[in-house]
Every structure is written in structure tokens, then in C-alpha cells.
Coordinates of C-alpha atoms in Angstrom, one line a residue:
X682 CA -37.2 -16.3 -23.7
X683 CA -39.4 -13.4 -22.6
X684 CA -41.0 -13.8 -19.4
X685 CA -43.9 -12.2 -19.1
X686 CA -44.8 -10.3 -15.7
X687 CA -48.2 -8.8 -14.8
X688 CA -49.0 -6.7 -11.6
X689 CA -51.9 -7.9 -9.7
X690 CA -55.1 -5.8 -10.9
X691 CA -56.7 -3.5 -7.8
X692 CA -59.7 -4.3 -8.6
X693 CA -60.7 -7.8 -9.6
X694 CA -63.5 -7.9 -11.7
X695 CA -64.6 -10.8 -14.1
X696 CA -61.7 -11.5 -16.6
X697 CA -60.5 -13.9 -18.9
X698 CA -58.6 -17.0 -17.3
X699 CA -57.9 -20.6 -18.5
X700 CA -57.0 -23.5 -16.8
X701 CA -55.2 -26.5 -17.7
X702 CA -54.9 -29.7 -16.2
X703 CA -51.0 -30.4 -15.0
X704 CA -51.3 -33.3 -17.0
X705 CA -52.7 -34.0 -20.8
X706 CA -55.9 -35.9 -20.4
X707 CA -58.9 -36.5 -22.8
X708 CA -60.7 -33.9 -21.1
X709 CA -61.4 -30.3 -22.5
X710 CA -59.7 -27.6 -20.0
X711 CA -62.1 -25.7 -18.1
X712 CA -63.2 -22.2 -19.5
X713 CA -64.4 -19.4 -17.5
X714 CA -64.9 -15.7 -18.9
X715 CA -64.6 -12.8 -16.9
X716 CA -63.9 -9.1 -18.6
X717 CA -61.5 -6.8 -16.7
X718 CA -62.6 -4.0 -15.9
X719 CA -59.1 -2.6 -15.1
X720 CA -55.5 -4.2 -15.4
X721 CA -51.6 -3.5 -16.4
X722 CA -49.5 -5.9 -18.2
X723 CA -45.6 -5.4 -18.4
X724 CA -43.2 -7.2 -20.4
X725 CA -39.6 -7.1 -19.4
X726 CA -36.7 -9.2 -21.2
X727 CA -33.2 -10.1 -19.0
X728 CA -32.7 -11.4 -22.7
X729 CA -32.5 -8.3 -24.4
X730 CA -28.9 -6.7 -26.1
X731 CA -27.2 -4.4 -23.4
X732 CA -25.1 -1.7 -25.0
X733 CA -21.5 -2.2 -25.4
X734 CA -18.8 0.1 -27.5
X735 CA -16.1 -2.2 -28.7
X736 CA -13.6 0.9 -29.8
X737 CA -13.9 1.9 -26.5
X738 CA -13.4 -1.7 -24.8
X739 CA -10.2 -2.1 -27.3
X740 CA -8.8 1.1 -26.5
X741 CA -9.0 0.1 -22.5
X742 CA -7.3 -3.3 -23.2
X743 CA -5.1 -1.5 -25.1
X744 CA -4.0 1.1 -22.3
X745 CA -3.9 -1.7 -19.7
X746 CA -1.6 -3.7 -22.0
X747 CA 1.1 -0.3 -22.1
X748 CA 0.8 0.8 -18.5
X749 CA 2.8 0.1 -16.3
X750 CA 3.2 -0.2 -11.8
X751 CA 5.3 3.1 -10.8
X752 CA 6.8 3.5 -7.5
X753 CA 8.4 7.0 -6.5
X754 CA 10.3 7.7 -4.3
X755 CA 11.1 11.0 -2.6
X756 CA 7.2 12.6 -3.3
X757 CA 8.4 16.0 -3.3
X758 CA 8.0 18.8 -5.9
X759 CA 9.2 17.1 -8.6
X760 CA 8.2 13.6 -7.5
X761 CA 4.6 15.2 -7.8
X762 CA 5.1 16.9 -10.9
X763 CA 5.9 13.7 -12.9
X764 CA 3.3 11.9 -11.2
X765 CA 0.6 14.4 -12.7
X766 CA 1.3 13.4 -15.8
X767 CA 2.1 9.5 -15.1
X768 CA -1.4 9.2 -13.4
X769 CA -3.1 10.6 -16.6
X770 CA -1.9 8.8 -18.9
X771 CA -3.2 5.8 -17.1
X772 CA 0.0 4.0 -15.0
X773 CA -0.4 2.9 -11.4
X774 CA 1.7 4.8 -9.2
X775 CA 3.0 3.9 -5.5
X776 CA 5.1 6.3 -3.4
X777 CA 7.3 6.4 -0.6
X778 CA 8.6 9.5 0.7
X779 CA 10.2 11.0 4.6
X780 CA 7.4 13.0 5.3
X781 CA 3.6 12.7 5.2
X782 CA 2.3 13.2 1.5
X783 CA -1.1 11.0 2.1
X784 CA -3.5 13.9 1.4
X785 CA -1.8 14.9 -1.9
X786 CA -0.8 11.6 -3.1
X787 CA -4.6 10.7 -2.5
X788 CA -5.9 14.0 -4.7
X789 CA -3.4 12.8 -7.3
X790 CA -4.4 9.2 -7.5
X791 CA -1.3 7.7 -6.4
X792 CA -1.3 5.4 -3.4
X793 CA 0.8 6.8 -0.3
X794 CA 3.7 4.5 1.7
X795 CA 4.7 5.4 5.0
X796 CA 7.4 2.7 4.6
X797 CA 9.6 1.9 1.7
X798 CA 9.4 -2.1 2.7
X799 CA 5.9 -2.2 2.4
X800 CA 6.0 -0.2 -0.9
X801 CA 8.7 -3.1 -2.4
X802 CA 6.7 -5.7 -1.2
X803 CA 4.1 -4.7 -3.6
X804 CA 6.3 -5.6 -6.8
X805 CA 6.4 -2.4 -8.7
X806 CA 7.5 -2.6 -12.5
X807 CA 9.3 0.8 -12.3
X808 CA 11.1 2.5 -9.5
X809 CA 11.9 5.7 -9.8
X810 CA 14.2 7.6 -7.7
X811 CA 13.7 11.9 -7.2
X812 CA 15.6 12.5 -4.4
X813 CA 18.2 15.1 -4.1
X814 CA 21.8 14.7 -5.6
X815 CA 23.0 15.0 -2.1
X816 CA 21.1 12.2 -0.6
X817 CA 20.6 9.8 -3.0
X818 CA 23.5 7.6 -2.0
X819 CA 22.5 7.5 1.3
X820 CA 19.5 6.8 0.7
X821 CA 20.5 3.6 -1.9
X822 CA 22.0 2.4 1.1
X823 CA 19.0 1.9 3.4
X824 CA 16.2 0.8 0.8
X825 CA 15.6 -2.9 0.6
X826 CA 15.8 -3.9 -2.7
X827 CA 15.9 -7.7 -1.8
X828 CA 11.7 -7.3 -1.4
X829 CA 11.7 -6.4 -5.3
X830 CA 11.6 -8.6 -8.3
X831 CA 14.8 -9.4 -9.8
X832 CA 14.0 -7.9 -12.9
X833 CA 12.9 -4.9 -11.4
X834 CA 13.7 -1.5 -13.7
X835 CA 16.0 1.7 -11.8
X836 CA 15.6 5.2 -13.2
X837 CA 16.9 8.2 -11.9
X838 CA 16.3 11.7 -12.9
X839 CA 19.0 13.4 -11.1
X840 CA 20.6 16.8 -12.8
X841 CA 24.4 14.8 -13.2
X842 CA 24.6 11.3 -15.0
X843 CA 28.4 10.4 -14.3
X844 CA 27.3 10.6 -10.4
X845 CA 24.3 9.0 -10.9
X846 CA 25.0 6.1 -12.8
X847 CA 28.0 5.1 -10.6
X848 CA 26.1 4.6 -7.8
X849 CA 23.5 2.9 -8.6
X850 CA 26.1 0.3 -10.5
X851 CA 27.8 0.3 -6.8
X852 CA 24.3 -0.2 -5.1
X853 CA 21.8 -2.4 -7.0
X854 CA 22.1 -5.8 -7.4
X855 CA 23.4 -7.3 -10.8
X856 CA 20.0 -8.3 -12.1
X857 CA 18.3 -5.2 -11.7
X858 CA 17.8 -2.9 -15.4
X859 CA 19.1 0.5 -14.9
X860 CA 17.9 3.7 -16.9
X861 CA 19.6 7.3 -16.4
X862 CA 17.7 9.7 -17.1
X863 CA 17.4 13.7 -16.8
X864 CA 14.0 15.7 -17.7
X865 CA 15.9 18.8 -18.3
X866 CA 12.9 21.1 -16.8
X867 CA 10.8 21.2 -13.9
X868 CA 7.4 22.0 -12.5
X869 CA 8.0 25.9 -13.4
X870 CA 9.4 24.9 -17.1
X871 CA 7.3 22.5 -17.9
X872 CA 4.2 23.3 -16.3
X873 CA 2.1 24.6 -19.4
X874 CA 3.4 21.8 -22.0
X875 CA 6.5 19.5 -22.5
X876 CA 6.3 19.9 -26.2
X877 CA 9.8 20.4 -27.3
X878 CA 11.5 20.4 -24.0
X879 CA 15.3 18.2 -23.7
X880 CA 14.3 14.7 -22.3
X881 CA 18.0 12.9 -22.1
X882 CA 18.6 9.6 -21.1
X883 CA 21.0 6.7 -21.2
X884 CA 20.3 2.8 -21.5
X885 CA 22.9 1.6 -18.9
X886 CA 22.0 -1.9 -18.4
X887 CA 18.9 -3.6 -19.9
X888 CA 18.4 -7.2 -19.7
X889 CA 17.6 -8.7 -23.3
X890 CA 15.0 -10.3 -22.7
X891 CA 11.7 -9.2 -25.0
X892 CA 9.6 -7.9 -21.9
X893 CA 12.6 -5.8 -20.2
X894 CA 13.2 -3.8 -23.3
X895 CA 9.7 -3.5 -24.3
X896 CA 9.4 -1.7 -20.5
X897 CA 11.9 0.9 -20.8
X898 CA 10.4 2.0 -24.1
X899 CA 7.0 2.2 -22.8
X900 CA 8.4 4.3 -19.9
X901 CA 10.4 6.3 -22.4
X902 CA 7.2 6.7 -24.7
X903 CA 6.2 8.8 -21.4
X904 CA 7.8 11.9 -22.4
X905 CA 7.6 11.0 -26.2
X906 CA 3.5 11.2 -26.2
X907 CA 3.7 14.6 -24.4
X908 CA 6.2 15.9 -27.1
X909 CA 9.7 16.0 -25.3
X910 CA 12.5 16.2 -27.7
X911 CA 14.2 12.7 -26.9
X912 CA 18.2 13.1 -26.7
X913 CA 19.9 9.6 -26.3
X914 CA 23.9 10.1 -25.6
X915 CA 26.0 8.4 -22.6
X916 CA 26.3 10.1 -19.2
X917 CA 29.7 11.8 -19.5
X918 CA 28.5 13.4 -22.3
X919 CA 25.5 14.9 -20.8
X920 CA 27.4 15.9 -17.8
X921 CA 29.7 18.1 -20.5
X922 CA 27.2 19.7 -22.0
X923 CA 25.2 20.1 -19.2
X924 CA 28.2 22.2 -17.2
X925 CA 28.2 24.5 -20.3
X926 CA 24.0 25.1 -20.3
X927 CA 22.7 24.2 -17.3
X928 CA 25.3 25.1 -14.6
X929 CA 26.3 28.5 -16.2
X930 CA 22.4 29.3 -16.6
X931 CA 22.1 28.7 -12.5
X932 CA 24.9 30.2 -12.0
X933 CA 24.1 33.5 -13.7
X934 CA 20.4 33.4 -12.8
X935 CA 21.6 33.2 -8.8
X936 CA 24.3 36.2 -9.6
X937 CA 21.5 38.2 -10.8
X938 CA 19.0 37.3 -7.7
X939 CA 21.9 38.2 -5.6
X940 CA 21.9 41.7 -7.5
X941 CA 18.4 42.5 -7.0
X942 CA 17.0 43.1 -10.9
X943 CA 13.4 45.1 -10.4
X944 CA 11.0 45.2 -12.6
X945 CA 10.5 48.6 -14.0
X946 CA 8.1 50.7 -16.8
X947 CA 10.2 50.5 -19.4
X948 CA 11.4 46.8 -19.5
X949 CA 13.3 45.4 -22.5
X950 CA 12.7 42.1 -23.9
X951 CA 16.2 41.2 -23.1
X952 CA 15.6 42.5 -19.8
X953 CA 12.3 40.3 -18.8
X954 CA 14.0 37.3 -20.4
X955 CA 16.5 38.2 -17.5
X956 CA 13.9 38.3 -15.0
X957 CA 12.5 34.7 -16.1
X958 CA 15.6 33.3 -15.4
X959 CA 15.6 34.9 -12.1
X960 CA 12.2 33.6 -11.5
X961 CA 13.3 30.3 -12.8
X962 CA 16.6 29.4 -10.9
X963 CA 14.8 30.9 -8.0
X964 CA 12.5 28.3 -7.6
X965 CA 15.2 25.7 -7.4
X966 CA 17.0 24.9 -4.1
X967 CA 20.4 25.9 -3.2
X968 CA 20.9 21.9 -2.4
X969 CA 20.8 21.2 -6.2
X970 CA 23.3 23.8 -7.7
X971 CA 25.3 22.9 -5.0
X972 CA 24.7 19.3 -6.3
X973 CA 25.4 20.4 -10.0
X974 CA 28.5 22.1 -8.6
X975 CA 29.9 19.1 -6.3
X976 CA 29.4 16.0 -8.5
X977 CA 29.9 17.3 -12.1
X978 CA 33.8 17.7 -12.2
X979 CA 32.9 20.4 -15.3
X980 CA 31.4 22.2 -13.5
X981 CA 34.4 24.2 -12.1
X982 CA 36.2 24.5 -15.2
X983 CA 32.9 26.3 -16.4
X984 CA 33.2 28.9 -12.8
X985 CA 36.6 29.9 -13.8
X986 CA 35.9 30.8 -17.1
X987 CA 33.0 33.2 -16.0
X988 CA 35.2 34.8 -13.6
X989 CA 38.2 35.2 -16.1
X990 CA 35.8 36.8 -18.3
X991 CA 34.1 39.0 -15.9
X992 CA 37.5 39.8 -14.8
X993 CA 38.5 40.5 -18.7
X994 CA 35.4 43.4 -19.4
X995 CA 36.5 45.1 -16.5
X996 CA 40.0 45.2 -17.3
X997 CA 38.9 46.6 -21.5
X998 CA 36.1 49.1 -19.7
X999 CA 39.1 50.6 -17.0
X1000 CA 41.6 50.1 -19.9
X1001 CA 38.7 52.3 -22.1
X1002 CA 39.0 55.0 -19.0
X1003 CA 42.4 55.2 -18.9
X1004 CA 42.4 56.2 -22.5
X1005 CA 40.0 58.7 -21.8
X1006 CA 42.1 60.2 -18.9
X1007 CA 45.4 60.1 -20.9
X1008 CA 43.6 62.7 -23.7
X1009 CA 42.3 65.0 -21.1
X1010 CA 46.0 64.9 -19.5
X1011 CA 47.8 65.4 -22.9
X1012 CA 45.7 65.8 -25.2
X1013 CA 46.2 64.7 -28.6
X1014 CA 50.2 64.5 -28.4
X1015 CA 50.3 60.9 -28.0
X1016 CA 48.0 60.1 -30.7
X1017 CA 48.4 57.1 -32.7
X1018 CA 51.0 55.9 -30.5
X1019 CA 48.9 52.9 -29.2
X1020 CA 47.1 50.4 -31.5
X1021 CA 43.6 49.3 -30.0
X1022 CA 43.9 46.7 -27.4
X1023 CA 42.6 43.0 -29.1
X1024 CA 40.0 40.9 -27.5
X1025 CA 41.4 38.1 -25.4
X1026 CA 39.4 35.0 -25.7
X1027 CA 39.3 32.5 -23.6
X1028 CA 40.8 28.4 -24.8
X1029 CA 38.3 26.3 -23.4
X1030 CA 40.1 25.2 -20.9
X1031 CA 39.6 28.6 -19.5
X1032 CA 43.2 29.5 -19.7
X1033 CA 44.2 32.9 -21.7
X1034 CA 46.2 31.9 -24.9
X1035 CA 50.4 31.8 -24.9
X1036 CA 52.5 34.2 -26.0
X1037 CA 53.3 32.0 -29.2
X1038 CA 50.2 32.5 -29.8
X1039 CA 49.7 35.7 -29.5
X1040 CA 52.4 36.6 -31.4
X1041 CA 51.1 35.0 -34.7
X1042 CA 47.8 36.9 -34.0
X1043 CA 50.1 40.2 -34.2
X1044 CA 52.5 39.4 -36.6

């Protein structure tokens, strides 16, 4: 139906007009002629086709259908960092967090709780907890999961598993899913691309049910879509590698802070890949090598073997000077009387090897 609409003419000069009776009659309809001297006709349709893209509509269903309700909590540096990335690919995200994070939750499109009751009560999918190893017991303790959803889907990101996921089997009720995860890099890592970076996680308890499942893999296809390497192995053997890579990388890049490296004209590359690791561990607080330290019973296995083997260069260099000083004092008349010390290496349970076996090395 097109309804037409005219405006009313400025000027109304003779024009053309018919009228008809309201009702058929026999009667021809009166006819009066009048030319317009001036007048605008519009036509306008409510009827017309409107534009609509249909890809476009599919693909929003289609990102509606895979996102999911996020809550975080503990909204500090690293609860921020993920959340960057969460909001842009299109999930909801809620947060709860000690101290006042309004203003940057707001800029980042997540939606700021003052109190972690109110922020249950709004049924989140997802919780995620970044809080510090040190507190996150404690903080298990006070949060009241009873305002969740049964179903309701734990993740943690914490730097040790083994810690992690006995807790929150302690803590959480029996129905909840639980997912341990560790990003393994962080705002000054990963804040150019994730492409290739160590994503490891561990599927500690997820209900069978089609929808629970389907959840953690849409969480996991996360770090998937922005190209983390995905490494799926249990939480004791994360927390052995990880004493090996991660603990001995903090632990030297905090040696070397303490030593003061400079910067200087004529840099190596070995040298500036020792200054990144500076810059890197820097970054990090005290609070979580401490954490790495305390609750990854590796981890000190790991600090005796550095020290045995810093201990065992200096003993080769002063064993290299005493050579030196033994010529100077004698000269050559006790050449070839010693063999060259062997390199001791360390078992790997940082122990220096037994005399049995050092006798079948010399024999």
C-alpha cells in the first residue's frame, strides 16, 4: 500500500479536485476544475524493503551462540590483561576485586562489583579466579558459592597446578566443573601477540553432560583463536616441568637484577637477551616467586642444583689458578704429573655422582 501524502499548497489557486458521494448513488459526482498554480506532491512508502545483511546477522547469532558470561575475580594486572582480550572477542565479563577498579573496568567493557555476593547472584557461566598464589585459599574460603548455579565452571590460572587444584577440590562444592589452567606469559610476554605462546591446562572435573563440556572448550578455544600453543598434561606434571623452566628462569633473572646488568655500547645479543629477562622477571612481584618457591615442592630441588653448580665453576676456575700458580712456583718440573680435572655433573637429583661411579668413568 502506498499512501500518498501531499503538503498543503501556499498559495491556493484554482486546481483540480473531485468529489464523491460517501455512498454510490445514481448521481454523477460533482466536477470542479481549478489549475494550480503552485503545489508539491510526496510519496513515501512504510512498505518499502529496509536493508538487511544476512552474513552479518548469521555471524552475530553465531557469536552470541559461542560466548559465554565471565566473572573475574581479583581485577588486577593480569585479571585485566585477560579481560582485554575476553571482551574483544565478544564474552560478557563481570568482576569483583578488593579495591576500586570501576573506572578501568568501565574503559574495558567489563561491568565492575564492589561485592562478590552481588557478582554470584548474577549467575555467571565462568568464574575465573587471578588472585595471588598466596591468597587464593583464603580467599576460597570467604566467597559464597552457594549464590552460583550448581553447574557453575572454576578455572584458575595460578603459576603451580598441584597447589591449585587441591584446593579448590577442598573448597568447591561437588557439583561445581573445575579447570586448571596456567597461561604461561603475562601482560609483558604476551602483550604484542599470543601466537605460539604455552597455554597448559588440565580437565579436573567436568560434568558429562553435552552443555558442560561444550563450555570448557569454548573457553579453551579462547587462547586457541589467538594462537596459543595448547599443552594438555595433569598438574604434577606441569608443576615438574615448570620448576625446571619457569622457577630457574625467575630465579636467575632476579640473581641478575640483584647484580645490576647495565646496558652498554657494545651489547651482545646474548647480553640483551639477558637484559630481557631482567626486564621480564622484573615486572613480576616478589609474592609470586615466592609463591612458585613455597607451593611447588620442585622447586627446591631445582635451588640446590643452581647453587651446586655455581659452587662447581668456581671450584674448576680457582682449581685453573692454582695450576697457574704451581708453574710460576716450579715451573715445568711437575709436568704431566696431574691429568686434567673431569667435569662433575650433576644426577638430577642434584646430588654429585658416587665413587662407584666415578670409578668406572676413570677406569
Amino acid at each position: 500500500m502506498l499512501p500518498l501524502i501531499s503538503t498543503v499548497p501556499q498559495t491556493l489557486s484554482p486546481s483540480l479536485s473531485f468529489h464523491f458521494h460517501p455512498f454510490p448513488s445514481f448521481s454523477t459526482p460533482s466536477l470542479s476544475l481549478h489549475i494550480p498554480l503552485k503545489n508539491t506532491l510526496r510519496i513515501r512508502s512504510i512498505d518499502a524493503a529496509q536493508p538487511y545483511d544476512y552474513e552479518s546477522h548469521l555471524r552475530t547469532q553465531h557469536l552470541k551462540s559461542q560466548s559465554l558470561k565471565i566473572a573475574i575475580l581479583g581485577f588486577g594486572n593480569f585479571g585485566q590483561f585477560l579481560s582485554k582480550t575476553l571482551s574483544r572477542q565478544g564474552h560478557t565479563l563481570l568482576a569483583y576485586s578488593r579495591t576500586d577498579y570501576t573506572d578501568i573496568a568501565k574503559s574495558l567493557g567489563v561491568t565492575f562489583y564492589s561485592n562478590p555476593h552481588d557478582l554470584f547472584e548474577s549467575h555467571p557461566e565462568v568464574v575465573i579466579l587471578c588472585t595471588s598464589i598466596l591468597s587464593t585459599e583464603k580467599v576460597l574460603q570467604t566467597l559464597p558459592f552457594q549464590r552460583l548455579k550448581r553447574s557453575t565452571l572454576i578455572v584458575d590460572v595460578l603459576s603451580v597446578k598441584e597447589f591449585a587444584k587441591n584446593i579448590l577440590l577442598k573448597y568447591l562444592p561437588v557439583e561445581f566443573d573445575i579447570l586448571c589452567t596456567h597461561p604461561m606469559f603475562g601482560p609483558e610476554s604476551g602483550k604484542i601477540s599470543w601466537v605460539g605462546l604455552p597455554f597448559v591446562y588440565d580437565k579436573v572435573r567436568i560434568g558429562n553432560e553435552e552443555d558442560r563440556i561444550s563450555r570448557v572448550e569454548r573457553l579453551l578455544d579462547v587462547f586457541a583463536k589467538e594462537g596459543c600453543r595448547m599443552v594438555e598434561m595433569t598438574c604434577a606434571e606441569h608443576d615438574r616441568y615448570a620448576a625446571g623452566s619457569q622457577f630457574v628462569t625467575h630465579t636467575m633473572g632476579r640473581v641478575l637484577e640483584r647484580f645490576g646488568l647495565d646496558s652498554s655500547p657494545i651489547n651482545t645479543k646474548g647480553y640483551d637477551t639477558l637484559l630481557d629477562l631482567v626486564e621480564n622477571t622484573a615486572g613480576d612481584s616478589f609474592e609470586l616467586y615466592y609463591g612458585l618457591f613455597m607451593y611447588n615442592k620442585n622447586a627446591m630441588e631445582q635451588l640446590e642444583r643452581l647453587d651446586m653448580a655455581f659452587e662447581a665453576i668456581k671450584k674448576e676456575l680457582f682449581g685453573k689458578l692454582h695450576h697457574v700458580y704451581r708453574k710460576q712456583l716450579f715451573g715445568n718440573a711437575d709436568e704431566g704429573a696431574e691429568e686434567r680435572p673431569k667435569v662433575q655433573k650433576l644426577l638430577h637429583n642434584g646430588a654429585p655422582p658416587s665413587d662407584d661411579v666415578v670409578k668406572q668413568e676413570t677406569s
